[in-house]
mmCIF file with all atom_site columns, C-alpha atoms in Angstrom:
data_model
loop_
_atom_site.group_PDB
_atom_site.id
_atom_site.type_symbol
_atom_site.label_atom_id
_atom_site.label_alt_id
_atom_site.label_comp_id
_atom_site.label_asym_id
_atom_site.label_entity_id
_atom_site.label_seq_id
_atom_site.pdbx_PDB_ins_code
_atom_site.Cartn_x
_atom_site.Cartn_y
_atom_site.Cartn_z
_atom_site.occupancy
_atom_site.B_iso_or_equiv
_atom_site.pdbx_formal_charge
_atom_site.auth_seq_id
_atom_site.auth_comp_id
_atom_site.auth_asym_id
_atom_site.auth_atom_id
_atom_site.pdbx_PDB_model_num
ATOM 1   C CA . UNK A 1 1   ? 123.088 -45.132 182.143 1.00 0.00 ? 1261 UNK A CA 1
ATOM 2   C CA . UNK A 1 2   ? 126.608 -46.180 181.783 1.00 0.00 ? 1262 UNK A CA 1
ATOM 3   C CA . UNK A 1 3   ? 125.499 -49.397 180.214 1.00 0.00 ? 1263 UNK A CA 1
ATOM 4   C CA . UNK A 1 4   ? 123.716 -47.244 177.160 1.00 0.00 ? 1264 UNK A CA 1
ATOM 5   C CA . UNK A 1 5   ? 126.750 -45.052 176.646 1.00 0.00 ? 1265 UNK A CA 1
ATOM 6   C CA . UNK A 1 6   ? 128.519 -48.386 176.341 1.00 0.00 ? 1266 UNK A CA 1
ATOM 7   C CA . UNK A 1 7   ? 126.225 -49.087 173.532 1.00 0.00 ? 1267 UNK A CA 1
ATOM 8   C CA . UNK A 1 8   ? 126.419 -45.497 171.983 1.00 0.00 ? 1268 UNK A CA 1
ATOM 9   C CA . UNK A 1 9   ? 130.521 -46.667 171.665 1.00 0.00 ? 1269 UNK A CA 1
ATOM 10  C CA . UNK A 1 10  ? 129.566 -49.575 169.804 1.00 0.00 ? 1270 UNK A CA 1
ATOM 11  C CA . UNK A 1 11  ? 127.020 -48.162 167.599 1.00 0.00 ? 1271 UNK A CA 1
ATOM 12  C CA . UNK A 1 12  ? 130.315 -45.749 166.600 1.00 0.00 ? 1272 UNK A CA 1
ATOM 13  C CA . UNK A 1 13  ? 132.805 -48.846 166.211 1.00 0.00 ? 1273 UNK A CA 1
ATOM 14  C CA . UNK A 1 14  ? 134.154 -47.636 169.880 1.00 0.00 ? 1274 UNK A CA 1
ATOM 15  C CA . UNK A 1 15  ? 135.091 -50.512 172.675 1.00 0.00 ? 1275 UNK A CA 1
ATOM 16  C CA . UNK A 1 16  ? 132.094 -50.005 174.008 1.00 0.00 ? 1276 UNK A CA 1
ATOM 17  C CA . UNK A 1 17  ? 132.853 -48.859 178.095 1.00 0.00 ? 1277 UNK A CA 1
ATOM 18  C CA . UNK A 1 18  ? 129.952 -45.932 179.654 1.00 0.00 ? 1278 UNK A CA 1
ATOM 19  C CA . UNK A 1 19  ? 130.609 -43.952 182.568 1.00 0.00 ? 1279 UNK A CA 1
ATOM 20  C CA . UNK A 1 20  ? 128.692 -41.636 184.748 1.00 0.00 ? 1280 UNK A CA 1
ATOM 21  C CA . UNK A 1 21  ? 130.128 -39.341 187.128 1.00 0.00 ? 1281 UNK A CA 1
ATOM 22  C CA . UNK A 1 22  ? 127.301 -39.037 189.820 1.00 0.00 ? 1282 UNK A CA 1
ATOM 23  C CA . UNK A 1 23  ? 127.500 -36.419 193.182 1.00 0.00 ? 1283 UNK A CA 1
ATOM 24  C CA . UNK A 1 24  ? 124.903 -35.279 195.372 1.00 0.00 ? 1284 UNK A CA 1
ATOM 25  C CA . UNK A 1 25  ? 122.345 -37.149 193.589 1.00 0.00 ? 1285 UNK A CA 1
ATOM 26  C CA . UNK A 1 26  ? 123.062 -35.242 190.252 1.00 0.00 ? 1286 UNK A CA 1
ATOM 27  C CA . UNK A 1 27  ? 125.180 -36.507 187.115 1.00 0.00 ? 1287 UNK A CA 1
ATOM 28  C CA . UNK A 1 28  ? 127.701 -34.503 186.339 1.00 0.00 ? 1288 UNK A CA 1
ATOM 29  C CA . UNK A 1 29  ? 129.510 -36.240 184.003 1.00 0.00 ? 1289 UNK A CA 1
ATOM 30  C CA . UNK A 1 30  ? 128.903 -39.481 181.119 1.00 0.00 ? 1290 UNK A CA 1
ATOM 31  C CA . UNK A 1 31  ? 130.840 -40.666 178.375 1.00 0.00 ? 1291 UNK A CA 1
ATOM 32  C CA . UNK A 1 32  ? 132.059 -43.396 176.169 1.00 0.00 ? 1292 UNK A CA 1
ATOM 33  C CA . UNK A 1 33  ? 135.116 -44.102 174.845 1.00 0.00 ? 1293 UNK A CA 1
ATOM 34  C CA . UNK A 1 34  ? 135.969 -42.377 171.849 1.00 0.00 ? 1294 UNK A CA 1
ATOM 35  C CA . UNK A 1 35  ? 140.024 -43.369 171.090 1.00 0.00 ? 1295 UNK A CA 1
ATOM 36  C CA . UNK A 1 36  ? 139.031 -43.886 167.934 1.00 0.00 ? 1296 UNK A CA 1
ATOM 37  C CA . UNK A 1 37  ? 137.023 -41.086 167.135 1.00 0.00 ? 1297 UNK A CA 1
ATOM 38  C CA . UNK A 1 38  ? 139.638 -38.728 168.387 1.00 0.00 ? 1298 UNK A CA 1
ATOM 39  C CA . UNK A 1 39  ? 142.479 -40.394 168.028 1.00 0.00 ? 1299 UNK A CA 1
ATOM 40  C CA . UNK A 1 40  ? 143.798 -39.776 171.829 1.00 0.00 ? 1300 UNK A CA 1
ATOM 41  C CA . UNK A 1 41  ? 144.712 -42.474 173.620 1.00 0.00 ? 1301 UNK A CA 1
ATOM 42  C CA . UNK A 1 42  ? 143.500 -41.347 176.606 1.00 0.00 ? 1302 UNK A CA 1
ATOM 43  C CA . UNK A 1 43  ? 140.027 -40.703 175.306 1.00 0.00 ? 1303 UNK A CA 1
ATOM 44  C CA . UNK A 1 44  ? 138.575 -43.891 177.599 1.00 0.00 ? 1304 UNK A CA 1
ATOM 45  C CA . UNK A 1 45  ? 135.205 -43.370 179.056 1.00 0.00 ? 1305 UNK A CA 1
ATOM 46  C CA . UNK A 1 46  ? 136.102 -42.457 182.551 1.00 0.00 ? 1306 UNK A CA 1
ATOM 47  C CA . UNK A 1 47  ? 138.539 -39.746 181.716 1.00 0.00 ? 1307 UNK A CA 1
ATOM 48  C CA . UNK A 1 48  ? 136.392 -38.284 179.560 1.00 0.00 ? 1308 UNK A CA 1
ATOM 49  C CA . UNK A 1 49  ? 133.319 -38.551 182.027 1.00 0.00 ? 1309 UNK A CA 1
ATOM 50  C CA . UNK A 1 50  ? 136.065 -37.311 184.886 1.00 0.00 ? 1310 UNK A CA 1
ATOM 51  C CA . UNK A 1 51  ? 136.551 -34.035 182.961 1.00 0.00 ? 1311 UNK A CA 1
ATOM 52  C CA . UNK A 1 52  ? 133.089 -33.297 182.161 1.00 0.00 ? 1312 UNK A CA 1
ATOM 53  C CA . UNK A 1 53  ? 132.503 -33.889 186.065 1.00 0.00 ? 1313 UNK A CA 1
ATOM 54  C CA . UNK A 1 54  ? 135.509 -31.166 186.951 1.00 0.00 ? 1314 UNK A CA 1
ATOM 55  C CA . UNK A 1 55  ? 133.851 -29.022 184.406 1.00 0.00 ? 1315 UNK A CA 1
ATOM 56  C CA . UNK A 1 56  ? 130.155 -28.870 186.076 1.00 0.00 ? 1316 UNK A CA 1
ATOM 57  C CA . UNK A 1 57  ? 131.471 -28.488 189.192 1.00 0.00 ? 1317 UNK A CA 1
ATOM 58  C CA . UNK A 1 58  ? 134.519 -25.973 188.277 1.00 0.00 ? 1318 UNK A CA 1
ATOM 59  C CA . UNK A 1 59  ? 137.053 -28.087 190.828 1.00 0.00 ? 1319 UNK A CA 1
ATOM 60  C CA . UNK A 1 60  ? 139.314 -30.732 189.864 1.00 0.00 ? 1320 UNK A CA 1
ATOM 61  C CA . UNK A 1 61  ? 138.449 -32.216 193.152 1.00 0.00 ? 1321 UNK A CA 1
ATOM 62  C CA . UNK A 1 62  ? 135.569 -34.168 192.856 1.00 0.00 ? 1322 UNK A CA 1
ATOM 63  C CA . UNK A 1 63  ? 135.809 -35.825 196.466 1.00 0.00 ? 1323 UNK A CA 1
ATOM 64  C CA . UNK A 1 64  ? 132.117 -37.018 197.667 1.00 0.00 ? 1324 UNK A CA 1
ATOM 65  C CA . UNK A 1 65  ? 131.528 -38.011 193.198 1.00 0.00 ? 1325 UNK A CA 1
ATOM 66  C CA . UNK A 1 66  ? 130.613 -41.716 193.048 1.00 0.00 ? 1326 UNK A CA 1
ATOM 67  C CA . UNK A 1 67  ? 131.511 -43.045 189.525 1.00 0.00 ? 1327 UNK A CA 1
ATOM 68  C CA . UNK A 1 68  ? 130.002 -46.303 187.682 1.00 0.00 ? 1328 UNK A CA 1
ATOM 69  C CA . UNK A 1 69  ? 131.855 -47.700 184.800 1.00 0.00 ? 1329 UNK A CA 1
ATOM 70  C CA . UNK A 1 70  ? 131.060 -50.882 182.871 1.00 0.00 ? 1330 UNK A CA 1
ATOM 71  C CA . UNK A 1 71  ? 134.365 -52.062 182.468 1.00 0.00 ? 1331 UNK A CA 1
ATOM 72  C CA . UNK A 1 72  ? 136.965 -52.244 184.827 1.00 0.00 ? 1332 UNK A CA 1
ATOM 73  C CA . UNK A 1 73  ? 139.238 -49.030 184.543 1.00 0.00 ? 1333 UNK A CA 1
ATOM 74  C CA . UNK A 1 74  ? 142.686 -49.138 183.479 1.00 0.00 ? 1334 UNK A CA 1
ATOM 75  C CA . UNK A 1 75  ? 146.020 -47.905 185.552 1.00 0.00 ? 1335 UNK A CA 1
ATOM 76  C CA . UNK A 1 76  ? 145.643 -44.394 183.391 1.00 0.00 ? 1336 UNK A CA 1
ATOM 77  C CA . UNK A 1 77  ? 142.160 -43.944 184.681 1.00 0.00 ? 1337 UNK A CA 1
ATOM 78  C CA . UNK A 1 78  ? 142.915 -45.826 188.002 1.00 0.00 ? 1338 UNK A CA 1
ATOM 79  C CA . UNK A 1 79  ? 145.089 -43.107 188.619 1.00 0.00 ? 1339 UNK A CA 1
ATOM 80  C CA . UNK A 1 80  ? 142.744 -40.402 187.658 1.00 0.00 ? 1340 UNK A CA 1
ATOM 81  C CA . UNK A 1 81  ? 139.956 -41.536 190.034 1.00 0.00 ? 1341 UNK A CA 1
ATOM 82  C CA . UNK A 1 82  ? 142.733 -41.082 192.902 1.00 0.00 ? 1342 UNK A CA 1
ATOM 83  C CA . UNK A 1 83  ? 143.839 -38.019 191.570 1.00 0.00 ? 1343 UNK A CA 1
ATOM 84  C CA . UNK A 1 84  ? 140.563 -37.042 191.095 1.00 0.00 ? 1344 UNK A CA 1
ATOM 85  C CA . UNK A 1 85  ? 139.631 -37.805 195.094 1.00 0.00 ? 1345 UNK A CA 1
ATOM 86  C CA . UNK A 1 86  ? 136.634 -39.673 193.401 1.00 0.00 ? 1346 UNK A CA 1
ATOM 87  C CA . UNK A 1 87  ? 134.817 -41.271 196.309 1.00 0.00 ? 1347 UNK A CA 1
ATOM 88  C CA . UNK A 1 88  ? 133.609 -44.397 195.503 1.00 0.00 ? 1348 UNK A CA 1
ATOM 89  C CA . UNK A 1 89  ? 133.923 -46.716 191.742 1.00 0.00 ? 1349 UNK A CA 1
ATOM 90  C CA . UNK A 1 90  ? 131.398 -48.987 191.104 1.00 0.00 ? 1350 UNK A CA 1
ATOM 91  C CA . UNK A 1 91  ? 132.217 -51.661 188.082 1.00 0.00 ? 1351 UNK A CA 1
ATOM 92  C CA . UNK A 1 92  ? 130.851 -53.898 185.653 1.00 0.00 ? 1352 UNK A CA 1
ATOM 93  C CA . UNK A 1 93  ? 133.027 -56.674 184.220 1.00 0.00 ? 1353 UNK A CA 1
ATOM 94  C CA . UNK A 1 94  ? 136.801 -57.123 185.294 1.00 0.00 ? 1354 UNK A CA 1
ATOM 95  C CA . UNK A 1 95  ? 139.380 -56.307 182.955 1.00 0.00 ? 1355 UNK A CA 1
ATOM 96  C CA . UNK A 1 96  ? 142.077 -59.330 183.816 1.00 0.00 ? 1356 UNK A CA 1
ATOM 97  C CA . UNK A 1 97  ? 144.324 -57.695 180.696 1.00 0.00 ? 1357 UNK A CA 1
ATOM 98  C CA . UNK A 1 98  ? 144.379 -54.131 181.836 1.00 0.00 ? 1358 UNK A CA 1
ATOM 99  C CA . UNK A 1 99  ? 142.406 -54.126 185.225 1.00 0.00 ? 1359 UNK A CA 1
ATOM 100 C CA . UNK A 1 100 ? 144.242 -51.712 187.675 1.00 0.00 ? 1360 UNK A CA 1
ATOM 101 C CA . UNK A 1 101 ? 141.219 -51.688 190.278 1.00 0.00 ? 1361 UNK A CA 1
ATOM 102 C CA . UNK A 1 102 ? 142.178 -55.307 191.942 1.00 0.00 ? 1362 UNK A CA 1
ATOM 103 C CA . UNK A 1 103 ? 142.619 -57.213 189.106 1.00 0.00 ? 1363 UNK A CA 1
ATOM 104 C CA . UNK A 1 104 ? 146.250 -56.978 188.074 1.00 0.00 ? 1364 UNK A CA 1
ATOM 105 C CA . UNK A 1 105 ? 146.595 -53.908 190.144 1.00 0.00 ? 1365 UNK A CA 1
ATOM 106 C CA . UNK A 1 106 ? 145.009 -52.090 192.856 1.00 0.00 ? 1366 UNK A CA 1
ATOM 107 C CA . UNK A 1 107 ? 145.997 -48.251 192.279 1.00 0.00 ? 1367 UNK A CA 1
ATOM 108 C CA . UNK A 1 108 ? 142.795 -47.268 193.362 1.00 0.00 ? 1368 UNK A CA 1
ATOM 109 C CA . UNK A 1 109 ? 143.728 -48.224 197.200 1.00 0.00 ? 1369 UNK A CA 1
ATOM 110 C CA . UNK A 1 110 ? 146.925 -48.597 197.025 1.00 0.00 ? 1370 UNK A CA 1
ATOM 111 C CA . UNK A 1 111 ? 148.205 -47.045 200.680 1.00 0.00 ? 1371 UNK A CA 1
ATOM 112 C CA . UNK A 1 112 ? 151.287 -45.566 199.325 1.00 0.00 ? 1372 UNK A CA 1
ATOM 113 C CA . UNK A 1 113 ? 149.239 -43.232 197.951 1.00 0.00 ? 1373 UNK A CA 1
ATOM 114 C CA . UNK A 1 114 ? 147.497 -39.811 199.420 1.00 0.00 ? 1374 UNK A CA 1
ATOM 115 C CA . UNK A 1 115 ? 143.522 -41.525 198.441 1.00 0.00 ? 1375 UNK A CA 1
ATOM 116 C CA . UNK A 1 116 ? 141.956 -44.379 198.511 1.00 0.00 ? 1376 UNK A CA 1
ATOM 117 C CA . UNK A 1 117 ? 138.859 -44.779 196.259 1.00 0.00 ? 1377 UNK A CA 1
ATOM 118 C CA . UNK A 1 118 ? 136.201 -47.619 197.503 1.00 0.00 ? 1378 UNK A CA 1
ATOM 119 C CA . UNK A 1 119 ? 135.385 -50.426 195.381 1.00 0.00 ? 1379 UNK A CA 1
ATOM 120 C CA . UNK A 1 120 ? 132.730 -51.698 194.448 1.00 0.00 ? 1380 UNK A CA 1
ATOM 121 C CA . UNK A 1 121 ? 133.217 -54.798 191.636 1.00 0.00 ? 1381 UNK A CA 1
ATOM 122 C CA . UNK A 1 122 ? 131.181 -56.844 189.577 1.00 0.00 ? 1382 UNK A CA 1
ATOM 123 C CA . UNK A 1 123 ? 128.012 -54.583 188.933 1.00 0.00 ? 1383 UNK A CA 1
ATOM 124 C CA . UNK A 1 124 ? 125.699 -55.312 186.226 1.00 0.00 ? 1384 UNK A CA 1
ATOM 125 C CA . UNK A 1 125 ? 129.081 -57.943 184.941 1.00 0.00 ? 1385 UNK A CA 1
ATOM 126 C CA . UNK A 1 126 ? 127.332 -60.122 182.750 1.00 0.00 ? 1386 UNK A CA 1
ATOM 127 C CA . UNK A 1 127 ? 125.703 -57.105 180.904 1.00 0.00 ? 1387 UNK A CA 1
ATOM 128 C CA . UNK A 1 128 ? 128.679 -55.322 180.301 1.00 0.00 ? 1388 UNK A CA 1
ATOM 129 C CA . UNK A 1 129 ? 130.746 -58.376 179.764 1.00 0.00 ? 1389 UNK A CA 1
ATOM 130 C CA . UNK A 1 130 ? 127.854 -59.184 177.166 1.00 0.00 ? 1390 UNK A CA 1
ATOM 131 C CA . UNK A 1 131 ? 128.456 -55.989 175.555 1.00 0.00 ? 1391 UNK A CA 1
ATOM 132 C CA . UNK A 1 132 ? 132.310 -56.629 174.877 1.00 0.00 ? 1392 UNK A CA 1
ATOM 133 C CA . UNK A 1 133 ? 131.900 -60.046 173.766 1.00 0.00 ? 1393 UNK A CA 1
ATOM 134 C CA . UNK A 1 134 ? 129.417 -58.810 171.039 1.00 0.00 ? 1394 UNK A CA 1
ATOM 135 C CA . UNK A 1 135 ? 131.350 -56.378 169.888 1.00 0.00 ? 1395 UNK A CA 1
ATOM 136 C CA . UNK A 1 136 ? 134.418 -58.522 169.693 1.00 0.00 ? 1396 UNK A CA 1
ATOM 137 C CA . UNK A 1 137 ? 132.815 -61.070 168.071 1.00 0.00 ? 1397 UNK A CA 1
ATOM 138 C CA . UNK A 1 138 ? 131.610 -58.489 165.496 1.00 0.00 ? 1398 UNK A CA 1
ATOM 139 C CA . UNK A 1 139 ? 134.715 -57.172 164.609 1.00 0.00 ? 1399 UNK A CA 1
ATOM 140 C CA . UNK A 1 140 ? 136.795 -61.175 164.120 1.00 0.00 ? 1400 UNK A CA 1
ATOM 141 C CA . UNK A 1 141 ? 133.391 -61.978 162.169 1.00 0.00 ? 1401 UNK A CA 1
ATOM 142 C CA . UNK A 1 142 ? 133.955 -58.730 160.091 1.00 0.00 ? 1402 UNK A CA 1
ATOM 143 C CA . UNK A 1 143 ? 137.575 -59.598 159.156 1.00 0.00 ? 1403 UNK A CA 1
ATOM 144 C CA . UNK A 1 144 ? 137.083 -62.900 158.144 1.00 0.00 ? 1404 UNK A CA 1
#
């Protein structure tokens, strides 16, 4: 699921990352990035997905949500899944540029803070690592 609203992204010249924002068997929240399409640059998938999540459930706390991503989230969105007291991440491809869930960082479980979100890495990679190279490629062949 996150994997096709990754693809919905592309299709609208997005980066294409999907998230899902899953709790008690139910989703509760999906997105895809959409900086470009709103011009906020905090429009990335997960924050998105994390709002629409708060929303269904009418609490900011979303403690027992597991979320899947297909990228690797950034420090902003990192620091939303603790704030969030999301349960568990589960990720695609590793983001060694921006990657704030073990990569560069580890805000996620960092024990200086009040949560600690478990980690799961490297779901699905190669598809969602496929899906960034493509697009990628798209845009350099595009310009040229």
């Amino acid at each position: 699921m996150a994997l096709r609203e990754a693809a919905a992204a592309a299709s609208q010249g997005e980066v294409p990352v999907g998230a899902v924002v899953v709790r008690d068997g139910r989703v509760i929240g999906r997105a895809h990035n959409m900086r470009e399409t709103l011009r906020d640059p905090t429009a990335h998938a997960e924050m998105i997905a994390l709002t629409q999540a708060a929303e269904a459930i009418e609490a900011w706390r979303l403690d027992g949500a597991v979320v899947y991503v297909t990228l690797e989230p950034c420090c902003m969105c990192a620091g939303a899944l603790v704030l969030a007291r999301v349960s568990r991440l589960l990720y695609g491809a590793a983001d060694p540029k921006a990657g704030a869930c073990g990569t560069l960082y580890n805000i996620v479980c960092d024990p200086r803070l009040n949560h600690c979100v478990e980690v799961t890495a490297g779901v699905m990679a190669e598809e969602s690592r496929e899906l960034l190279q493509q697009f990628f490629r798209q845009r350099r062949d595009n310009q040229q």
